[in-house]
């Protein structure tokens, strides 16, 4: 069975695939165009997809009718039309859990960076503006006992909430599709409506799976309901926030600051005016960028394809319904 991998992943995953007898194909150069990507996909059986550059939708599946399975090198699967995959009986593997710690670490890092204006102060040092001690300049805020609001309390949200509870004894409120009983029991998390989440969070951190209904969910109307001392954190997907509205909220003092590991589009343009603001910290989608998480992702993606090649269910599948529809 041929596996096309559009970018190099840690060796552990490649070795596992090869040892299991799969033929691994890489593109000749790493940054292939959509046309080149499509050509590779037309000459393979299964795909190990790295990154969010390519969309797996009806147009793709029509152009590549022989694709039998996709293993994503990500937990997020917003770049796949799952309904189309289901219709064609194509399992789509993903990589949950192994990156929850690393991604929640980045949410925690952004929260503190914004609260203490770390990016702004670092830039001052780089610019040679480390002036004499000023008791009133660029003061941060402390997070002890404040309220953390989590939008999407799954695995990553849980770990963010746990860190905030342990480090700063923060109160946890959350809004989710389902109640998270473990978080309620272990962290004293309280389920609230979306409106209560927005109004009562001192830090609002987004951790949900992105779906089209979420597009621009955090917009002007929402930012206006937030506390002027609130910090908005997004490590999930850039599509969750409306960037011009966020910019406006940040410049008009509707919220205190924002920490983003995801933007829309990615990469963010270097001349984006939001980068000039003193109350933001923006990172280039590094949530899972640790050796441990990336090795774990490589292993899970390989396990998914190896299971598929043996006719077994993928151990981590974003659309397990493909298995039920035939059992
Ligand atoms: C994920 O796993 O979804 C991360 O955002 C990396 O793409």
XYZ file of C-alpha atoms and ligand atoms in Angstrom:
334
model
C 0.000 0.000 0.000
C 1.369 3.449 -0.970
C 1.316 6.324 1.566
C 1.834 9.877 0.380
C 3.188 12.231 3.098
C 3.277 15.873 2.030
C 5.952 16.965 4.572
C 8.574 15.167 6.614
C 7.438 14.046 10.048
C 9.571 12.627 12.881
C 11.426 9.450 11.885
C 9.573 7.307 14.407
C 6.402 7.468 12.301
C 8.150 6.879 8.978
C 10.045 3.888 10.381
C 6.840 2.368 11.740
C 5.152 2.649 8.349
C 8.090 1.163 6.485
C 8.537 -1.671 8.969
C 4.860 -2.502 8.499
C 5.533 -2.858 4.762
C 3.944 0.386 3.542
C 5.634 2.256 0.711
C 6.237 5.846 1.802
C 6.290 8.596 -0.817
C 7.453 12.157 -0.155
C 7.251 15.074 -2.584
C 10.460 16.163 -4.254
C 10.365 19.478 -2.452
C 8.526 20.299 0.765
C 6.447 23.264 -0.305
C 4.372 21.783 -3.073
C 1.653 23.658 -4.918
C -1.976 22.485 -4.740
C -1.604 21.123 -8.293
C 1.455 19.066 -7.348
C -0.252 17.849 -4.188
C -3.261 16.692 -6.182
C -1.035 14.782 -8.607
C 0.695 12.947 -5.772
C -2.684 12.137 -4.215
C -3.909 10.715 -7.524
C -1.084 8.190 -7.465
C -1.333 6.880 -3.930
C -3.644 4.679 -1.859
C -3.648 6.546 1.423
C -2.479 9.976 2.616
C -0.702 11.131 5.730
C -1.566 14.837 5.694
C 0.597 17.384 7.472
C -0.729 20.917 8.085
C -3.868 22.745 7.034
C -2.878 23.899 3.544
C -4.928 21.348 1.639
C -8.673 20.814 1.803
C -10.184 17.356 1.591
C -13.603 18.183 0.175
C -15.926 16.972 -2.565
C -13.729 18.485 -5.283
C -10.715 16.645 -3.898
C -12.481 13.310 -3.462
C -13.948 13.544 -6.980
C -10.454 14.201 -8.357
C -8.919 11.338 -6.332
C -11.496 8.532 -6.409
C -8.948 5.862 -5.422
C -8.023 7.339 -2.049
C -8.933 4.821 0.626
C -7.944 6.499 3.899
C -6.487 9.711 5.301
C -4.393 9.971 8.447
C -4.100 13.537 9.680
C -1.004 14.720 11.482
C -3.246 16.861 13.708
C -6.056 16.545 16.180
C -8.116 19.144 14.274
C -9.978 17.940 11.198
C -11.629 21.150 10.035
C -9.846 20.832 6.662
C -11.729 17.615 5.913
C -15.345 17.425 4.804
C -16.264 14.556 7.083
C -19.680 14.071 5.465
C -18.018 13.545 2.083
C -15.488 11.155 3.627
C -18.342 9.220 5.245
C -20.278 9.066 2.013
C -17.257 7.460 0.364
C -16.466 5.276 3.338
C -13.052 6.857 3.894
C -11.750 6.761 7.474
C -9.993 9.922 8.636
C -7.512 9.388 11.445
C -6.370 12.131 13.829
C -3.942 12.550 16.740
C -5.730 13.426 19.991
C -4.265 13.441 23.535
C -0.553 13.437 22.642
C -0.581 17.187 22.017
C -2.985 18.271 24.770
C -0.241 19.057 27.256
C 1.876 21.018 24.765
C -1.068 22.981 23.360
C -2.475 23.858 26.771
C 1.054 24.960 27.773
C 0.943 27.476 24.924
C -2.493 28.757 26.012
C -1.092 29.186 29.538
C 2.019 30.893 28.161
C -0.052 33.320 26.079
C -2.273 34.143 29.050
C 0.730 35.097 31.158
C 2.512 36.881 28.314
C -0.508 39.100 27.765
C -1.196 39.637 31.468
C 2.395 40.847 31.959
C 2.816 42.481 28.525
C 5.808 40.245 27.802
C 5.945 40.745 24.009
C 5.731 44.515 24.348
C 8.441 44.613 27.003
C 10.700 42.252 25.057
C 10.359 44.515 22.028
C 11.341 47.519 24.193
C 14.543 45.777 25.202
C 15.308 44.878 21.567
C 14.634 48.459 20.481
C 17.029 49.868 23.091
C 14.156 51.402 25.079
C 14.854 49.817 28.446
C 14.482 53.080 30.272
C 14.821 53.851 33.971
C 12.428 52.275 36.484
C 8.930 53.660 36.026
C 6.349 52.786 38.682
C 3.449 53.480 36.347
C 4.526 52.259 32.936
C 3.046 49.191 31.190
C 1.722 47.543 34.281
C 0.430 44.026 34.023
C -2.285 42.322 36.007
C -2.178 39.307 38.332
C -4.248 36.241 37.657
C -4.662 34.876 41.199
C -8.257 33.937 41.982
C -9.568 35.279 38.672
C -12.101 33.490 36.503
C -11.001 31.382 33.561
C -13.687 30.767 30.949
C -13.126 27.832 28.635
C -14.975 27.581 25.347
C -14.788 23.881 24.483
C -13.799 21.919 27.579
C -12.340 18.754 26.049
C -8.868 17.328 26.539
C -6.853 20.494 25.848
C -9.324 22.767 27.654
C -9.201 20.475 30.677
C -5.421 20.722 30.862
C -5.510 24.501 30.534
C -8.125 24.674 33.308
C -6.091 22.362 35.528
C -2.940 24.469 35.114
C -4.826 27.677 35.890
C -6.453 26.114 38.936
C -3.159 24.819 40.302
C -1.019 27.850 39.478
C -3.418 30.697 40.247
C -6.368 29.096 42.024
C -8.592 30.420 39.268
C -12.334 29.760 39.202
C -13.284 27.728 36.138
C -16.415 28.317 34.088
C -17.033 26.669 30.737
C -19.349 26.400 27.785
C -19.467 23.193 25.795
C -21.736 21.013 23.699
C -21.814 18.526 26.591
C -21.254 18.801 30.325
C -17.767 17.743 31.403
C -18.393 15.870 34.642
C -14.721 15.150 35.263
C -13.900 18.869 35.150
C -16.871 19.681 37.381
C -15.789 17.050 39.899
C -12.021 17.580 39.839
C -11.678 21.284 39.120
C -15.010 22.593 40.397
C -15.720 23.794 36.839
C -19.159 25.349 36.404
C -21.166 24.995 33.194
C -22.563 28.354 31.993
C -24.358 29.703 28.936
C -22.263 31.262 26.165
C -23.443 34.701 27.240
C -22.420 34.119 30.874
C -19.060 32.790 29.703
C -18.406 35.927 27.724
C -19.551 38.334 30.432
C -17.905 36.644 33.417
C -14.497 35.479 32.173
C -11.360 37.359 33.170
C -9.521 35.091 30.763
C -11.478 33.488 27.943
C -9.634 30.632 26.250
C -10.901 28.874 23.115
C -10.340 25.105 22.824
C -13.224 23.745 20.761
C -13.086 21.862 17.473
C -13.668 24.333 14.690
C -16.760 23.830 12.538
C -18.280 26.238 9.968
C -20.921 27.393 12.513
C -18.093 28.718 14.675
C -16.851 31.129 12.005
C -16.347 34.604 13.559
C -18.092 33.531 16.757
C -15.930 35.947 18.722
C -16.921 39.192 17.040
C -17.620 42.797 17.950
C -20.896 41.984 19.700
C -19.143 39.410 21.872
C -16.049 41.528 22.615
C -18.324 44.369 23.712
C -19.893 42.138 26.349
C -16.510 41.171 27.793
C -14.862 42.868 30.745
C -12.373 45.642 29.862
C -9.863 43.635 31.931
C -10.470 40.404 30.041
C -7.819 38.501 28.108
C -8.861 36.585 24.992
C -6.793 33.490 24.156
C -7.133 31.417 21.002
C -4.984 28.333 20.436
C -7.686 26.434 18.504
C -8.329 27.879 15.036
C -8.114 31.416 13.681
C -11.622 31.177 12.234
C -13.117 31.481 15.716
C -12.379 35.204 15.988
C -13.194 38.052 13.628
C -9.841 39.757 13.366
C -10.940 43.327 12.546
C -13.400 43.194 15.445
C -10.686 41.896 17.731
C -8.362 44.685 16.604
C -11.069 47.243 17.318
C -11.766 45.750 20.758
C -8.047 45.835 21.576
C -7.478 49.392 20.417
C -10.684 50.763 21.999
C -10.012 49.132 25.365
C -13.058 46.853 25.196
C -10.768 44.040 26.374
C -7.375 44.067 28.065
C -5.449 41.979 25.556
C -5.251 38.928 23.346
C -2.956 35.952 22.919
C -3.189 34.104 19.622
C -1.433 30.977 18.433
C -3.786 30.769 15.458
C -4.845 33.382 12.939
C -6.954 33.607 9.822
C -5.291 33.350 7.383
C -2.109 31.580 8.382
C 0.585 32.671 8.128
C -0.346 36.142 9.360
C 1.094 38.872 7.184
C 4.094 40.611 8.792
C 2.511 44.029 8.172
C -0.726 43.160 9.983
C -1.443 46.177 12.261
C -2.439 43.907 15.150
C 1.260 43.030 15.499
C 1.982 46.638 16.457
C -0.274 46.571 19.510
C 1.245 46.495 22.983
C -1.470 44.255 24.414
C -1.066 41.186 22.229
C 1.175 38.160 21.997
C 1.020 36.322 18.690
C 2.703 33.009 17.935
C 2.904 31.093 14.628
C 0.705 28.061 15.472
C 3.231 26.306 17.721
C 0.734 24.587 20.045
C 1.989 21.074 19.340
C 5.574 22.077 18.528
C 7.463 20.048 21.121
C 9.638 17.024 20.434
C 7.399 14.913 22.658
C 4.105 15.960 21.071
C 5.348 15.769 17.493
C 6.815 12.288 18.061
C 3.527 11.230 19.627
C 1.607 12.579 16.635
C 3.892 10.719 14.208
C 3.315 7.497 16.121
C -0.476 7.880 16.218
C -0.698 8.801 12.525
C 1.417 5.747 11.624
C -0.663 3.494 13.897
C -3.817 4.673 12.159
C -2.490 3.792 8.705
C -0.974 0.497 9.798
C -4.302 -0.543 11.331
C -6.058 0.469 8.124
C -3.604 -1.504 5.983
C -4.444 -4.614 8.037
C -8.160 -4.113 7.570
C -8.588 -2.998 11.180
C -10.278 0.100 12.618
C -8.047 3.132 13.043
C -7.392 3.509 16.786
C -7.954 7.291 16.572
C -10.574 8.109 14.024
C -12.371 11.421 13.512
C -15.266 9.651 11.768
C -15.701 6.264 13.500
C -19.188 6.156 11.966
C -17.572 4.768 8.782
C -17.015 1.550 10.695
C -20.527 1.382 12.150
C -22.274 1.946 8.835
C -21.001 -1.431 7.598
C -21.151 -3.542 10.734
C -3.807 20.274 15.486
O -3.341 19.184 15.802
O -4.969 20.418 15.108
C -2.888 21.434 15.585
O -3.544 22.628 15.406
C -1.789 21.302 14.573
O -2.337 21.433 13.298
